[in-house]
Amino acid sequence: MTKPAKTFAEFFAGIGLVRLGLERAGWSCIYANDNDPKKQQQYEARFGEEHFHLCDVFKLQEMRSLMPSNVRLATASFPCTDLSLAGHWKGIEGRHSSAVFGFLECIEDLGRPPILLLENVVGLLSSKQGQDFRKLSQLLGDAGYWLDAFRLDARHFVPQSRPRIFFVGVHDSHIEDCPFTRSDAEFTLGENDWESLVRCNPELRPARLVELMATTELATGWFCSEVITPKATVKRLGELIDLGEDELWWDDVLVKKHYDMMSGIHRSEVDRLQCESSLSIGTIYRRKRHGKTRAEVRFDGTAGCLRTPKGGSARQIVIVVEPDRIRMKWMTPVEYARLQGADDFPLVGRTNQQLFGFGDAVCVPAIEWIGNRILNPIIESIELASSISS
Ligand SMILES: C[S@@+](CC[C@H](N)C(=O)[O-])C[C@H]1O[C@@H](n2cnc3c(N)ncnc32)[C@H](O)[C@@H]1O
């Protein structure tokens, strides 16, 4: 059998970390779209100029002439700004996150590709008390897609806490060939029906997600990718952080300022670690708590979720505690890249641009895992079925 043509078009391509993950799973990008020229600069530094189309996702007329016809998978890691407290929970109708509606128009123009992959923050489950999740699922169902949804955390692959919600869609015209169990399937092997499958792994499908899936009626239906929680060997945070004396370590005044910004519980953790003979590496985020800016530390070997550095407070800080000193520095773009599983990604533009690009992006090995465990079995079954019938 010839290998399936695993072609994809990526929307909201950013700097291209979805592409990096899918390429590792054997997929080829044939179209990429984003409207940010800085992201374009970073994307093209890594992938060249062949496929990136700088254009607003709603400008269909302009996109039509460049969008290819043989897309097997369309991806959308659409803006999350309105699906969080920072974006005032405006929801998918908000100015930024509503760009997903542009994507829905694009997939019509692409002739409804067999497979879709969408990604966003876990805030999608609570936005408008779940109504945004329902609305998006139903629109995808109305477009002819059967859906699976799951939560995948980057910490299964890299030392970064970054839970994300993913949708995989399979178009109705191919659903008979999808190798996973559907919500309309008859009970066959004991309790192996869709509902028990979606309930059996609360790590991948937490109760809130299952509840939304089970109570959202789609014009199509749901399916369940029968995957288990990834078990990769994860590097320790300390292995990804540069500790040399030539790093831009802060002076004593700035270190003291951040130590003083810690609440009692965080400060005593730092004091306790300083009594140990070994070196402890952790991260700090500055957060507003009851009107006060607090420096919150974590030493569990996992960095907090990388975010876009708006106003400095969202930039992660590295803290190193040793018996005779405490060191702190801003986390660097190289370290951001490593925490997204994108080691060796070219660094172009100013520091903030780089941090923005990586902070907004996806975790590469998480996408690779989805590619290998879910998208590949689907496309291979679809291709096998079409080769048999032709
Ligand atoms: C969450 S980021 C996706 C990042 C990407 N997955 C990556 O790996 O870098 C969302 C992207 O959507 C882009 N975007 C926002 N609104 C858009 C629009 N109306 N048209 C096209 N792109 C848009 C932003 O520039 C940003 O790069």
XYZ file of C-alpha atoms and ligand atoms in Angstrom:
417
model
C 0.000 0.000 0.000
C 1.297 3.494 -0.783
C 1.746 5.721 2.227
C -1.257 7.990 2.917
C -0.848 11.594 1.831
C -0.682 13.178 5.250
C -1.092 16.793 4.188
C -2.303 19.528 6.504
C -3.203 23.206 6.514
C -2.567 25.075 9.737
C -4.577 28.096 10.821
C -3.385 30.409 13.613
C 0.009 28.955 12.750
C 1.952 31.359 15.001
C 5.615 30.421 14.984
C 4.801 26.896 13.775
C 4.997 24.562 16.750
C 1.906 22.617 15.628
C 3.746 22.076 12.373
C 6.879 20.911 14.175
C 4.880 18.328 16.148
C 2.912 17.081 13.136
C 6.029 16.832 10.972
C 7.562 14.597 13.626
C 4.481 12.376 13.254
C 4.965 12.185 9.482
C 2.620 14.954 8.291
C 3.453 17.605 5.641
C 2.320 21.201 5.846
C 0.950 22.590 2.578
C -0.592 25.835 3.844
C -0.074 28.000 6.943
C -2.009 31.090 7.939
C -1.581 33.762 10.604
C -2.068 37.519 10.626
C 0.936 38.502 12.762
C 4.026 39.621 10.791
C 6.294 38.978 13.786
C 5.112 35.385 14.026
C 5.645 35.121 10.283
C 9.256 36.208 10.727
C 9.818 33.517 13.370
C 7.922 30.857 11.417
C 9.819 31.496 8.208
C 13.170 31.473 10.001
C 12.440 27.835 10.825
C 10.391 26.595 7.862
C 11.203 28.912 4.951
C 8.807 31.096 2.976
C 6.995 28.519 0.902
C 3.739 28.039 2.789
C 3.123 30.915 5.206
C 0.294 33.206 4.167
C 0.067 36.403 6.190
C -3.633 37.172 6.161
C -6.607 37.685 8.446
C -8.518 34.408 8.707
C -11.747 36.198 7.763
C -10.353 37.428 4.428
C -11.556 34.415 2.516
C -11.368 36.064 -0.908
C -7.681 36.683 -0.385
C -7.042 33.208 1.031
C -9.017 31.274 -1.550
C -6.438 31.726 -4.316
C -3.678 30.242 -2.134
C -5.450 27.516 -0.204
C -4.631 24.083 -1.643
C -7.298 21.521 -2.520
C -5.723 18.325 -1.165
C -5.798 19.064 2.558
C -6.369 15.919 4.683
C -6.163 17.699 8.041
C -6.881 21.303 9.072
C -5.607 22.558 12.422
C -6.658 25.568 14.493
C -4.985 26.623 17.687
C -7.198 29.664 17.830
C -6.676 32.680 20.126
C -7.386 31.955 23.787
C -7.426 35.541 25.055
C -11.179 35.688 25.637
C -11.339 32.278 27.319
C -9.614 33.328 30.519
C -9.829 35.785 33.373
C -7.145 37.898 31.665
C -9.517 38.332 28.697
C -12.469 39.049 31.008
C -14.196 35.800 29.954
C -15.674 37.385 26.836
C -15.852 33.886 25.360
C -15.726 32.653 21.782
C -17.742 35.656 20.659
C -14.947 37.904 22.012
C -12.805 40.037 19.714
C -9.884 37.574 19.615
C -11.294 34.085 20.183
C -14.091 34.672 17.629
C -11.393 34.138 14.985
C -12.410 30.466 15.266
C -15.515 31.370 13.209
C -13.168 32.434 10.399
C -11.603 28.966 10.586
C -15.048 27.372 10.246
C -15.555 29.328 7.024
C -12.135 28.251 5.754
C -12.862 24.559 6.208
C -15.899 24.982 3.981
C -13.635 26.459 1.325
C -11.191 23.611 1.767
C -14.035 21.233 0.899
C -14.320 19.964 4.491
C -11.059 18.033 5.028
C -11.442 14.517 6.496
C -9.827 15.438 9.832
C -9.705 18.538 12.065
C -7.584 19.313 15.117
C -8.468 22.260 17.356
C -6.632 23.383 20.487
C -7.363 25.842 23.251
C -7.041 26.529 26.974
C -9.043 24.645 29.622
C -11.006 27.866 30.154
C -13.066 26.684 27.174
C -14.786 24.223 29.553
C -15.949 26.929 31.936
C -16.407 29.884 29.567
C -20.050 31.004 29.723
C -20.761 28.032 32.026
C -19.822 25.599 29.266
C -21.999 27.236 26.609
C -18.950 28.124 24.508
C -17.789 24.505 24.473
C -21.297 23.402 23.470
C -21.617 26.059 20.795
C -18.262 25.275 19.189
C -18.933 21.513 19.278
C -22.340 21.996 17.710
C -21.003 24.224 14.945
C -18.396 21.589 14.139
C -21.136 18.950 14.210
C -23.266 21.087 11.872
C -20.287 21.245 9.501
C -20.431 17.437 9.358
C -17.750 16.488 11.897
C -17.883 13.740 14.481
C -15.870 14.824 17.494
C -13.610 13.621 20.235
C -12.367 15.985 22.955
C -9.684 15.450 25.578
C -7.356 17.347 27.883
C -3.647 16.853 27.411
C -1.016 18.404 29.666
C 2.453 19.255 28.353
C 3.870 18.010 31.680
C 3.613 14.438 30.346
C 6.403 15.360 27.918
C 8.298 18.373 29.299
C 8.645 19.937 32.762
C 5.926 22.518 32.107
C 2.373 22.540 33.412
C 0.285 23.361 30.340
C -3.078 21.601 30.194
C -4.945 22.145 26.938
C -8.247 21.034 25.462
C -8.121 19.385 22.058
C -10.883 18.502 19.634
C -10.325 15.949 16.901
C -12.999 15.935 14.197
C -13.633 13.261 11.583
C -15.937 14.164 8.726
C -19.145 12.190 8.433
C -18.138 10.969 4.975
C -15.225 9.064 6.608
C -16.623 8.175 10.005
C -17.383 4.566 9.040
C -13.628 4.104 8.564
C -12.601 5.790 11.824
C -11.032 3.118 14.066
C -12.474 4.534 17.312
C -15.744 3.867 19.162
C -18.701 6.139 18.372
C -21.494 7.399 20.599
C -24.081 5.740 18.363
C -22.347 2.336 18.429
C -24.306 -0.646 19.689
C -23.059 -2.177 22.947
C -20.655 -4.902 21.903
C -17.919 -5.996 24.283
C -19.272 -5.657 27.811
C -19.059 -2.033 28.922
C -16.924 -0.954 26.009
C -19.416 1.615 24.757
C -18.600 5.270 24.080
C -19.815 6.569 27.433
C -17.786 4.139 29.538
C -14.721 4.775 27.374
C -14.869 8.551 27.823
C -15.318 8.074 31.570
C -12.439 5.648 32.072
C -9.530 8.130 32.026
C -10.230 11.234 34.168
C -6.738 12.542 33.439
C -7.501 12.815 29.700
C -11.216 13.445 30.093
C -11.977 15.052 33.463
C -15.521 14.921 34.834
C -16.397 18.417 33.621
C -15.364 17.585 30.067
C -17.216 14.256 30.075
C -20.321 15.968 31.398
C -20.200 18.522 28.580
C -19.603 15.859 25.936
C -22.334 13.580 27.254
C -24.910 16.386 27.368
C -24.078 18.136 24.092
C -26.138 16.833 21.208
C -24.368 17.050 17.870
C -25.913 16.776 14.413
C -23.289 14.056 13.953
C -22.098 12.465 17.198
C -19.051 11.844 19.399
C -16.306 9.274 19.181
C -13.620 8.309 21.673
C -9.959 7.911 20.747
C -8.919 4.972 22.865
C -5.632 6.358 24.144
C -4.076 6.141 27.578
C -2.219 8.868 29.461
C 1.190 9.371 27.802
C 4.122 7.850 29.630
C 7.239 9.578 28.304
C 10.521 10.145 30.088
C 10.350 13.775 31.129
C 13.508 15.786 31.683
C 13.824 17.546 35.011
C 13.397 21.327 35.005
C 17.014 21.725 36.140
C 18.211 20.033 32.949
C 16.613 22.758 30.807
C 17.816 25.776 32.751
C 21.184 27.418 32.098
C 22.949 27.961 35.415
C 26.295 29.422 34.308
C 27.701 32.483 36.036
C 27.499 34.352 32.709
C 23.681 34.253 32.734
C 21.967 37.585 33.461
C 21.461 36.923 37.192
C 19.754 39.707 39.090
C 21.543 41.884 41.600
C 20.936 41.421 45.343
C 18.448 44.294 45.509
C 16.124 42.739 42.921
C 16.462 39.265 44.459
C 15.613 40.671 47.897
C 12.653 42.584 46.449
C 11.186 39.345 45.053
C 11.973 37.393 48.230
C 10.054 40.052 50.151
C 7.172 39.783 47.683
C 6.640 36.135 48.678
C 3.885 35.170 51.067
C 4.988 33.503 54.337
C 4.401 29.997 53.021
C 6.487 30.536 49.871
C 9.280 32.293 51.776
C 9.528 29.471 54.324
C 9.821 26.959 51.459
C 12.790 28.955 50.119
C 14.292 29.138 53.660
C 13.818 25.390 54.124
C 15.512 24.584 50.802
C 18.401 26.845 51.717
C 19.119 24.617 54.720
C 19.626 21.646 52.382
C 23.080 20.901 51.058
C 21.936 20.536 47.428
C 20.913 23.104 44.852
C 17.158 23.614 44.247
C 15.789 25.038 41.015
C 12.306 26.478 40.783
C 10.240 29.105 39.020
C 8.429 32.255 40.089
C 5.428 34.041 38.658
C 4.369 37.444 39.901
C 0.638 37.522 40.532
C -1.828 40.026 41.909
C -3.456 38.622 45.068
C -5.962 40.789 46.927
C -4.506 43.938 45.375
C -0.880 42.995 46.241
C 1.771 41.714 43.829
C 3.074 38.393 45.118
C 6.051 36.336 43.974
C 4.788 32.744 43.894
C 7.420 29.998 43.806
C 7.160 26.380 42.806
C 9.855 23.747 43.328
C 7.980 20.654 42.133
C 10.334 20.214 39.164
C 7.770 21.641 36.738
C 7.616 25.191 35.388
C 4.364 27.108 35.446
C 2.503 27.483 32.153
C 4.426 29.746 29.779
C 2.406 32.790 28.862
C 2.818 35.818 26.639
C 4.860 38.492 28.430
C 2.393 41.340 28.707
C 3.696 44.037 31.009
C 6.459 41.812 32.437
C 4.322 40.144 35.127
C 3.623 37.144 32.909
C 7.287 36.439 32.256
C 8.553 33.486 34.185
C 11.450 33.893 36.624
C 14.015 31.225 37.480
C 15.050 30.862 41.138
C 18.062 28.856 42.264
C 18.471 28.232 45.982
C 21.839 27.162 47.372
C 23.092 27.044 50.975
C 25.032 30.275 50.629
C 23.013 32.244 48.069
C 19.747 32.709 46.225
C 19.912 33.549 42.532
C 17.135 34.776 40.240
C 16.941 35.645 36.545
C 14.314 36.054 33.851
C 13.716 32.819 32.014
C 15.334 33.171 28.582
C 13.816 32.495 25.121
C 16.108 29.441 24.775
C 14.637 28.028 27.985
C 11.093 28.865 26.782
C 11.818 26.950 23.558
C 13.087 23.918 25.502
C 9.993 23.973 27.731
C 7.840 23.774 24.588
C 9.896 20.847 23.297
C 11.245 23.062 20.508
C 14.955 22.912 21.345
C 17.119 24.513 18.665
C 14.257 26.607 17.266
C 15.873 29.677 15.636
C 15.671 32.815 17.751
C 14.804 35.859 15.680
C 13.545 39.293 16.660
C 13.746 40.970 20.043
C 13.536 39.045 23.321
C 9.894 39.973 23.911
C 8.922 38.844 20.418
C 10.580 35.487 21.027
C 8.944 35.046 24.442
C 5.611 36.024 22.926
C 5.993 33.485 20.140
C 6.878 30.597 22.451
C 4.425 31.639 25.196
C 1.532 31.614 22.706
C 2.500 28.318 21.115
C 1.825 24.624 21.687
C 4.017 21.959 23.234
C 5.617 20.137 20.310
C 5.794 16.566 21.728
C 2.123 16.813 22.802
C 1.152 17.478 19.173
C 3.493 14.738 17.981
C 1.783 12.333 20.403
C -1.677 13.284 19.088
C -0.341 12.832 15.554
C 1.029 9.355 16.240
C -1.704 8.037 18.535
C -4.859 9.563 17.100
C -4.471 11.280 13.719
C -2.309 8.606 12.096
C -4.599 5.656 12.932
C -7.532 7.687 11.578
C -5.912 8.746 8.290
C -4.425 5.287 7.769
C -7.852 3.640 8.204
C -9.456 6.167 5.883
C -6.806 5.604 3.217
C -6.978 1.835 3.586
C -10.755 1.895 3.143
C -10.514 4.098 0.055
C -7.774 1.932 -1.493
C -9.942 -1.170 -0.988
C -13.032 0.450 -2.501
C -11.202 1.903 -5.530
C -2.623 30.668 20.342
S -1.736 31.376 19.052
C -1.309 29.947 18.110
C 0.150 29.668 18.149
C 0.606 28.519 17.302
N -0.107 27.292 17.542
C 2.096 28.252 17.507
O 2.493 27.114 17.681
O 2.867 29.198 17.499
C -3.003 32.132 18.096
C -2.515 32.750 16.803
O -3.646 33.264 16.107
C -3.235 34.405 15.357
N -4.440 35.157 15.018
C -5.242 35.842 15.867
N -6.267 36.391 15.200
C -6.133 36.054 13.890
C -6.865 36.333 12.708
N -7.982 37.088 12.745
N -6.430 35.840 11.539
C -5.303 35.066 11.496
N -4.569 34.778 12.582
C -4.967 35.255 13.776
C -2.260 35.098 16.296
O -1.371 35.927 15.583
C -1.560 33.910 16.986
O -0.349 33.608 16.368
